[in-house]
Amino acid sequence: MKNYLSPVDLAMWIMLIAGQVILCLCILKKRFFNRLRWFSVFVLVSTAGDLMLLAIAFWFSYRAYYYAFYISSGIDSTLAFLTLIECGRQVLPGLNLPQKEKALVWLLGALGSVVIFVVQWPLPSIVNERRIEVGAYLAIAIVFIFIAVYSRYLGLYWSRLLAGITATLGLLYLVEGAASAVAGHYPPALMAQVREIRQIANILAVVSWIVVILSPWGEREMTEQDLRKIEAAFARIEASVGIGGH
């Protein structure tokens, strides 16, 4: 398998793993499990998976690497989905606040665009598994980006932390979806560049997560008193909007 790796691919892979190890240490040091449990598990498992794949690439066959890669990708996707639910639970209750209709329209419109794109885009696949894969990547990307934008709209103390993580995850899945969509449409030389772009996106994501986790954003736990203050503030906003509308 190592014969298929160019020096650039190998260098970026090692850089990614080094960054992931540093990220794992940051998670453990800051006890980030208490803040975002599934995201922390996602990072730790993804790092272990990449270390395992690197070892398989050097000491085992391409076939072994192929199966290990798809098993690892499935586990990563499952943990990313659990992370999506975890982050969404901290933001989507805010849809009871002002502008919820506009937020839902934007979300449903973006998801509808994904469906139209996946149906119309020609994908070289016999049983449409590629179409499902592209649709899943892009839909997850849209929801992650929506959570990031809406958390910043709410402007709560933890919104920078959550937006920093979910926006990056959204961009990662957007790159994955785009790469899967163009696979088979362009010559191998161009696809090699696409793989490099995906790896660069992963490295930048790890760097951004290190910065976000080491920042003081979101370290303070939200108390019941904080929640009551927030609800009262938005109740006053709704009342003022209602008065202005009349």
GROMACS .gro file of N, CA and C in nm, residues 7-136:
model
  390
    7PRO      N    1   0.527   1.131  -0.174
    7PRO     CA    2   0.590   1.198  -0.058
    7PRO      C    3   0.502   1.308   0.002
    8VAL      N    4   0.429   1.380  -0.085
    8VAL     CA    5   0.341   1.487  -0.035
    8VAL      C    6   0.227   1.428   0.046
    9ASP      N    7   0.164   1.320  -0.006
    9ASP     CA    8   0.055   1.254   0.067
    9ASP      C    9   0.103   1.205   0.203
   10LEU      N   10   0.220   1.142   0.207
   10LEU     CA   11   0.272   1.089   0.332
   10LEU      C   12   0.303   1.200   0.431
   11ALA      N   13   0.361   1.310   0.382
   11ALA     CA   14   0.395   1.422   0.470
   11ALA      C   15   0.269   1.482   0.532
   12MET      N   16   0.165   1.502   0.450
   12MET     CA   17   0.041   1.560   0.503
   12MET      C   18  -0.028   1.465   0.599
   13TRP      N   19  -0.020   1.334   0.571
   13TRP     CA   20  -0.080   1.236   0.660
   13TRP      C   21  -0.012   1.239   0.797
   14ILE      N   22   0.121   1.245   0.798
   14ILE     CA   23   0.195   1.251   0.924
   14ILE      C   24   0.164   1.382   0.998
   15MET      N   25   0.155   1.492   0.924
   15MET     CA   26   0.118   1.621   0.986
   15MET      C   27  -0.019   1.613   1.050
   16LEU      N   28  -0.114   1.549   0.980
   16LEU     CA   29  -0.250   1.535   1.033
   16LEU      C   30  -0.250   1.455   1.162
   17ILE      N   31  -0.180   1.342   1.162
   17ILE     CA   32  -0.177   1.258   1.282
   17ILE      C   33  -0.110   1.329   1.398
   18ALA      N   34   0.000   1.402   1.370
   18ALA     CA   35   0.067   1.479   1.476
   18ALA      C   36  -0.028   1.582   1.536
   19GLY      N   37  -0.102   1.650   1.450
   19GLY     CA   38  -0.201   1.748   1.498
   19GLY      C   39  -0.311   1.682   1.578
   20GLN      N   40  -0.356   1.563   1.534
   20GLN     CA   41  -0.461   1.491   1.607
   20GLN      C   42  -0.414   1.449   1.746
   21VAL      N   43  -0.289   1.406   1.756
   21VAL     CA   44  -0.235   1.367   1.887
   21VAL      C   45  -0.234   1.488   1.981
   22ILE      N   46  -0.190   1.603   1.930
   22ILE     CA   47  -0.191   1.725   2.011
   22ILE      C   48  -0.333   1.761   2.052
   23LEU      N   49  -0.427   1.745   1.958
   23LEU     CA   50  -0.568   1.775   1.987
   23LEU      C   51  -0.620   1.684   2.097
   24CYS      N   52  -0.587   1.556   2.091
   24CYS     CA   53  -0.630   1.462   2.196
   24CYS      C   54  -0.576   1.502   2.332
   25LEU      N   55  -0.449   1.544   2.335
   25LEU     CA   56  -0.390   1.589   2.461
   25LEU      C   57  -0.462   1.713   2.515
   26CYS      N   58  -0.502   1.803   2.423
   26CYS     CA   59  -0.577   1.923   2.464
   26CYS      C   60  -0.713   1.884   2.522
   27ILE      N   61  -0.779   1.787   2.460
   27ILE     CA   62  -0.909   1.741   2.509
   27ILE      C   63  -0.896   1.684   2.649
   28LEU      N   64  -0.792   1.602   2.671
   28LEU     CA   65  -0.772   1.542   2.802
   28LEU      C   66  -0.735   1.647   2.906
   29LYS      N   67  -0.648   1.741   2.867
   29LYS     CA   68  -0.604   1.844   2.962
   29LYS      C   69  -0.719   1.934   3.004
   30LYS      N   70  -0.804   1.973   2.908
   30LYS     CA   71  -0.915   2.065   2.938
   30LYS      C   72  -1.040   1.991   2.986
   31ARG      N   73  -1.030   1.858   2.995
   31ARG     CA   74  -1.147   1.776   3.035
   31ARG      C   75  -1.268   1.808   2.949
   32PHE      N   76  -1.242   1.807   2.820
   32PHE     CA   77  -1.346   1.849   2.726
   32PHE      C   78  -1.461   1.749   2.716
   33PHE      N   79  -1.442   1.628   2.771
   33PHE     CA   80  -1.551   1.531   2.773
   33PHE      C   81  -1.672   1.587   2.847
   34ASN      N   82  -1.646   1.671   2.948
   34ASN     CA   83  -1.756   1.728   3.025
   34ASN      C   84  -1.835   1.831   2.944
   35ARG      N   85  -1.776   1.880   2.836
   35ARG     CA   86  -1.842   1.984   2.755
   35ARG      C   87  -1.911   1.924   2.633
   36LEU      N   88  -1.837   1.850   2.552
   36LEU     CA   89  -1.893   1.784   2.432
   36LEU      C   90  -1.839   1.641   2.430
   37ARG      N   91  -1.915   1.551   2.488
   37ARG     CA   92  -1.869   1.413   2.505
   37ARG      C   93  -1.848   1.342   2.372
   38TRP      N   94  -1.949   1.349   2.283
   38TRP     CA   95  -1.940   1.273   2.158
   38TRP      C   96  -1.837   1.331   2.062
   39PHE      N   97  -1.821   1.462   2.062
   39PHE     CA   98  -1.716   1.521   1.980
   39PHE      C   99  -1.579   1.474   2.028
   40SER      N  100  -1.559   1.468   2.159
   40SER     CA  101  -1.432   1.422   2.214
   40SER      C  102  -1.406   1.276   2.175
   41VAL      N  103  -1.509   1.192   2.184
   41VAL     CA  104  -1.494   1.052   2.144
   41VAL      C  105  -1.464   1.044   1.994
   42PHE      N  106  -1.530   1.127   1.915
   42PHE     CA  107  -1.507   1.131   1.771
   42PHE      C  108  -1.360   1.160   1.740
   43VAL      N  109  -1.303   1.259   1.807
   43VAL     CA  110  -1.163   1.296   1.784
   43VAL      C  111  -1.069   1.184   1.825
   44LEU      N  112  -1.090   1.125   1.943
   44LEU     CA  113  -1.001   1.020   1.993
   44LEU      C  114  -1.006   0.897   1.903
   45VAL      N  115  -1.127   0.856   1.864
   45VAL     CA  116  -1.141   0.737   1.779
   45VAL      C  117  -1.084   0.763   1.640
   46SER      N  118  -1.108   0.883   1.587
   46SER     CA  119  -1.055   0.918   1.455
   46SER      C  120  -0.902   0.916   1.455
   47THR      N  121  -0.842   0.966   1.563
   47THR     CA  122  -0.696   0.964   1.574
   47THR      C  123  -0.643   0.821   1.579
   48ALA      N  124  -0.706   0.737   1.660
   48ALA     CA  125  -0.665   0.597   1.668
   48ALA      C  126  -0.681   0.528   1.533
   49GLY      N  127  -0.791   0.561   1.462
   49GLY     CA  128  -0.814   0.502   1.330
   49GLY      C  129  -0.708   0.541   1.229
   50ASP      N  130  -0.668   0.668   1.231
   50ASP     CA  131  -0.565   0.713   1.137
   50ASP      C  132  -0.429   0.650   1.168
   51LEU      N  133  -0.398   0.634   1.296
   51LEU     CA  134  -0.273   0.567   1.333
   51LEU      C  135  -0.274   0.421   1.286
   52MET      N  136  -0.389   0.356   1.301
   52MET     CA  137  -0.401   0.217   1.257
   52MET      C  138  -0.387   0.207   1.105
   53LEU      N  139  -0.451   0.300   1.032
   53LEU     CA  140  -0.443   0.298   0.886
   53LEU      C  141  -0.301   0.323   0.836
   54LEU      N  142  -0.228   0.411   0.905
   54LEU     CA  143  -0.089   0.438   0.867
   54LEU      C  144  -0.005   0.312   0.884
   55ALA      N  145  -0.028   0.240   0.994
   55ALA     CA  146   0.047   0.116   1.017
   55ALA      C  147   0.011   0.010   0.911
   56ILE      N  148  -0.117  -0.001   0.880
   56ILE     CA  149  -0.160  -0.098   0.779
   56ILE      C  150  -0.102  -0.063   0.643
   57ALA      N  151  -0.096   0.068   0.612
   57ALA     CA  152  -0.043   0.111   0.482
   57ALA      C  153   0.102   0.070   0.464
   58PHE      N  154   0.178   0.061   0.573
   58PHE     CA  155   0.319   0.028   0.562
   58PHE      C  156   0.347  -0.123   0.572
   59TRP      N  157   0.263  -0.196   0.643
   59TRP     CA  158   0.298  -0.335   0.672
   59TRP      C  159   0.200  -0.438   0.617
   60PHE      N  160   0.091  -0.392   0.556
   60PHE     CA  161  -0.007  -0.488   0.505
   60PHE      C  162  -0.042  -0.455   0.360
   61SER      N  163  -0.131  -0.535   0.303
   61SER     CA  164  -0.166  -0.521   0.161
   61SER      C  165  -0.268  -0.409   0.141
   62TYR      N  166  -0.285  -0.374   0.012
   62TYR     CA  167  -0.384  -0.273  -0.023
   62TYR      C  168  -0.524  -0.321   0.014
   63ARG      N  169  -0.551  -0.449  -0.004
   63ARG     CA  170  -0.683  -0.504   0.029
   63ARG      C  171  -0.714  -0.486   0.177
   64ALA      N  172  -0.615  -0.516   0.262
   64ALA     CA  173  -0.636  -0.497   0.407
   64ALA      C  174  -0.662  -0.351   0.439
   65TYR      N  175  -0.587  -0.262   0.374
   65TYR     CA  176  -0.607  -0.119   0.395
   65TYR      C  177  -0.747  -0.077   0.351
   66TYR      N  178  -0.791  -0.130   0.236
   66TYR     CA  179  -0.923  -0.096   0.181
   66TYR      C  180  -1.034  -0.128   0.281
   67TYR      N  181  -1.032  -0.249   0.336
   67TYR     CA  182  -1.137  -0.289   0.431
   67TYR      C  183  -1.127  -0.208   0.561
   68ALA      N  184  -1.004  -0.189   0.609
   68ALA     CA  185  -0.987  -0.112   0.733
   68ALA      C  186  -1.034   0.032   0.715
   69PHE      N  187  -1.007   0.089   0.595
   69PHE     CA  188  -1.048   0.226   0.568
   69PHE      C  189  -1.199   0.241   0.574
   70TYR      N  190  -1.272   0.149   0.512
   70TYR     CA  191  -1.418   0.162   0.508
   70TYR      C  192  -1.481   0.133   0.644
   71ILE      N  193  -1.422   0.042   0.721
   71ILE     CA  194  -1.473   0.020   0.857
   71ILE      C  195  -1.449   0.143   0.943
   72SER      N  196  -1.328   0.200   0.932
   72SER     CA  197  -1.295   0.321   1.008
   72SER      C  198  -1.384   0.439   0.967
   73SER      N  199  -1.409   0.452   0.836
   73SER     CA  200  -1.495   0.560   0.788
   73SER      C  201  -1.637   0.546   0.842
   74GLY      N  202  -1.687   0.422   0.848
   74GLY     CA  203  -1.821   0.400   0.902
   74GLY      C  204  -1.832   0.438   1.048
   75ILE      N  205  -1.729   0.402   1.127
   75ILE     CA  206  -1.728   0.437   1.269
   75ILE      C  207  -1.721   0.589   1.285
   76ASP      N  208  -1.634   0.655   1.207
   76ASP     CA  209  -1.621   0.801   1.214
   76ASP      C  210  -1.753   0.869   1.179
   77SER      N  211  -1.821   0.818   1.076
   77SER     CA  212  -1.949   0.879   1.034
   77SER      C  213  -2.054   0.864   1.143
   78THR      N  214  -2.057   0.747   1.209
   78THR     CA  215  -2.152   0.726   1.319
   78THR      C  216  -2.126   0.823   1.433
   79LEU      N  217  -2.000   0.838   1.470
   79LEU     CA  218  -1.965   0.929   1.580
   79LEU      C  219  -1.989   1.075   1.541
   80ALA      N  220  -1.967   1.109   1.412
   80ALA     CA  221  -1.996   1.245   1.366
   80ALA      C  222  -2.145   1.273   1.374
   81PHE      N  223  -2.228   1.173   1.343
   81PHE     CA  224  -2.373   1.191   1.352
   81PHE      C  225  -2.416   1.211   1.497
   82LEU      N  226  -2.356   1.135   1.589
   82LEU     CA  227  -2.386   1.153   1.732
   82LEU      C  228  -2.341   1.291   1.779
   83THR      N  229  -2.228   1.338   1.725
   83THR     CA  230  -2.182   1.474   1.755
   83THR      C  231  -2.282   1.577   1.704
   84LEU      N  232  -2.337   1.552   1.586
   84LEU     CA  233  -2.438   1.642   1.529
   84LEU      C  234  -2.559   1.652   1.621
   85ILE      N  235  -2.605   1.539   1.671
   85ILE     CA  236  -2.719   1.539   1.763
   85ILE      C  237  -2.683   1.611   1.892
   86GLU      N  238  -2.563   1.585   1.943
   86GLU     CA  239  -2.518   1.648   2.068
   86GLU      C  240  -2.514   1.800   2.055
   87CYS      N  241  -2.458   1.849   1.945
   87CYS     CA  242  -2.450   1.994   1.923
   87CYS      C  243  -2.589   2.053   1.895
   88GLY      N  244  -2.669   1.980   1.819
   88GLY     CA  245  -2.802   2.029   1.787
   88GLY      C  246  -2.891   2.045   1.908
   89ARG      N  247  -2.875   1.957   2.006
   89ARG     CA  248  -2.956   1.965   2.128
   89ARG      C  249  -2.926   2.092   2.207
   90GLN      N  250  -2.808   2.151   2.185
   90GLN     CA  251  -2.774   2.274   2.256
   90GLN      C  252  -2.823   2.399   2.184
   91VAL      N  253  -2.865   2.383   2.060
   91VAL     CA  254  -2.905   2.500   1.980
   91VAL      C  255  -3.051   2.494   1.937
   92LEU      N  256  -3.094   2.378   1.889
   92LEU     CA  257  -3.227   2.370   1.829
   92LEU      C  258  -3.342   2.403   1.924
   93PRO      N  259  -3.330   2.383   2.057
   93PRO     CA  260  -3.435   2.436   2.145
   93PRO      C  261  -3.455   2.587   2.128
   94GLY      N  262  -3.350   2.656   2.080
   94GLY     CA  263  -3.362   2.799   2.055
   94GLY      C  264  -3.455   2.832   1.940
   95LEU      N  265  -3.503   2.731   1.867
   95LEU     CA  266  -3.598   2.758   1.759
   95LEU      C  267  -3.733   2.806   1.814
   96ASN      N  268  -3.752   2.801   1.945
   96ASN     CA  269  -3.872   2.860   2.005
   96ASN      C  270  -3.857   3.011   2.020
   97LEU      N  271  -3.740   3.062   1.985
   97LEU     CA  272  -3.713   3.204   2.000
   97LEU      C  273  -3.752   3.280   1.874
   98PRO      N  274  -3.739   3.414   1.873
   98PRO     CA  275  -3.774   3.492   1.753
   98PRO      C  276  -3.694   3.447   1.632
   99GLN      N  277  -3.752   3.466   1.512
   99GLN     CA  278  -3.691   3.430   1.384
   99GLN      C  279  -3.685   3.279   1.361
  100LYS      N  280  -3.761   3.200   1.440
  100LYS     CA  281  -3.754   3.054   1.421
  100LYS      C  282  -3.807   3.014   1.284
  101GLU      N  283  -3.912   3.084   1.235
  101GLU     CA  284  -3.966   3.050   1.104
  101GLU      C  285  -3.863   3.073   0.994
  102LYS      N  286  -3.796   3.187   1.000
  102LYS     CA  287  -3.694   3.218   0.900
  102LYS      C  288  -3.581   3.115   0.906
  103ALA      N  289  -3.540   3.077   1.027
  103ALA     CA  290  -3.432   2.980   1.042
  103ALA      C  291  -3.471   2.846   0.982
  104LEU      N  292  -3.594   2.802   1.008
  104LEU     CA  293  -3.639   2.674   0.953
  104LEU      C  294  -3.652   2.678   0.802
  105VAL      N  295  -3.696   2.790   0.749
  105VAL     CA  296  -3.707   2.803   0.603
  105VAL      C  297  -3.570   2.792   0.538
  106TRP      N  298  -3.471   2.859   0.596
  106TRP     CA  299  -3.335   2.851   0.542
  106TRP      C  300  -3.282   2.708   0.549
  107LEU      N  301  -3.305   2.640   0.661
  107LEU     CA  302  -3.256   2.503   0.677
  107LEU      C  303  -3.323   2.409   0.577
  108LEU      N  304  -3.456   2.414   0.568
  108LEU     CA  305  -3.528   2.326   0.476
  108LEU      C  306  -3.496   2.358   0.331
  109GLY      N  307  -3.476   2.487   0.301
  109GLY     CA  308  -3.440   2.526   0.165
  109GLY      C  309  -3.304   2.471   0.126
  110ALA      N  310  -3.208   2.478   0.219
  110ALA     CA  311  -3.074   2.425   0.192
  110ALA      C  312  -3.077   2.274   0.175
  111LEU      N  313  -3.154   2.204   0.260
  111LEU     CA  314  -3.165   2.059   0.246
  111LEU      C  315  -3.236   2.021   0.117
  112GLY      N  316  -3.336   2.101   0.078
  112GLY     CA  317  -3.403   2.076  -0.049
  112GLY      C  318  -3.309   2.092  -0.167
  113SER      N  319  -3.220   2.189  -0.160
  113SER     CA  320  -3.120   2.209  -0.265
  113SER      C  321  -3.027   2.089  -0.276
  114VAL      N  322  -2.993   2.031  -0.160
  114VAL     CA  323  -2.909   1.911  -0.161
  114VAL      C  324  -2.980   1.796  -0.232
  115VAL      N  325  -3.108   1.778  -0.202
  115VAL     CA  326  -3.185   1.670  -0.265
  115VAL      C  327  -3.189   1.689  -0.417
  116ILE      N  328  -3.216   1.811  -0.460
  116ILE     CA  329  -3.222   1.840  -0.605
  116ILE      C  330  -3.087   1.813  -0.670
  117PHE      N  331  -2.980   1.857  -0.605
  117PHE     CA  332  -2.845   1.836  -0.660
  117PHE      C  333  -2.814   1.688  -0.673
  118VAL      N  334  -2.843   1.610  -0.567
  118VAL     CA  335  -2.810   1.468  -0.568
  118VAL      C  336  -2.890   1.394  -0.675
  119VAL      N  337  -3.015   1.434  -0.694
  119VAL     CA  338  -3.099   1.368  -0.795
  119VAL      C  339  -3.052   1.402  -0.936
  120GLN      N  340  -3.014   1.527  -0.959
  120GLN     CA  341  -2.980   1.573  -1.093
  120GLN      C  342  -2.834   1.546  -1.132
  121TRP      N  343  -2.745   1.542  -1.036
  121TRP     CA  344  -2.602   1.527  -1.068
  121TRP      C  345  -2.573   1.385  -1.117
  122PRO      N  346  -2.509   1.370  -1.233
  122PRO     CA  347  -2.478   1.236  -1.285
  122PRO      C  348  -2.367   1.170  -1.205
  123LEU      N  349  -2.398   1.057  -1.143
  123LEU     CA  350  -2.299   0.985  -1.063
  123LEU      C  351  -2.278   0.846  -1.122
  124PRO      N  352  -2.154   0.807  -1.146
  124PRO     CA  353  -2.124   0.677  -1.205
  124PRO      C  354  -2.137   0.564  -1.103
  125SER      N  355  -2.258   0.521  -1.078
  125SER     CA  356  -2.281   0.417  -0.979
  125SER      C  357  -2.396   0.328  -1.026
  126ILE      N  358  -2.381   0.198  -1.010
  126ILE     CA  359  -2.482   0.104  -1.058
  126ILE      C  360  -2.602   0.099  -0.964
  127VAL      N  361  -2.578   0.098  -0.834
  127VAL     CA  362  -2.688   0.080  -0.739
  127VAL      C  363  -2.713   0.207  -0.658
  128ASN      N  364  -2.662   0.318  -0.703
  128ASN     CA  365  -2.689   0.448  -0.643
  128ASN      C  366  -2.630   0.464  -0.502
  129GLU      N  367  -2.534   0.378  -0.464
  129GLU     CA  368  -2.476   0.397  -0.330
  129GLU      C  369  -2.396   0.526  -0.324
  130ARG      N  370  -2.336   0.567  -0.434
  130ARG     CA  371  -2.262   0.694  -0.437
  130ARG      C  372  -2.357   0.811  -0.418
  131ARG      N  373  -2.476   0.803  -0.478
  131ARG     CA  374  -2.574   0.911  -0.465
  131ARG      C  375  -2.616   0.929  -0.319
  132ILE      N  376  -2.639   0.817  -0.251
  132ILE     CA  377  -2.676   0.822  -0.109
  132ILE      C  378  -2.562   0.881  -0.027
  133GLU      N  379  -2.440   0.839  -0.059
  133GLU     CA  380  -2.322   0.886   0.013
  133GLU      C  381  -2.305   1.037  -0.001
  134VAL      N  382  -2.316   1.087  -0.125
  134VAL     CA  383  -2.302   1.231  -0.150
  134VAL      C  384  -2.412   1.308  -0.077
  135GLY      N  385  -2.535   1.258  -0.086
  135GLY     CA  386  -2.647   1.325  -0.019
  135GLY      C  387  -2.628   1.330   0.131
  136ALA      N  388  -2.580   1.220   0.190
  136ALA     CA  389  -2.559   1.216   0.335
  136ALA      C  390  -2.451   1.314   0.377
   0.00000   0.00000   0.00000
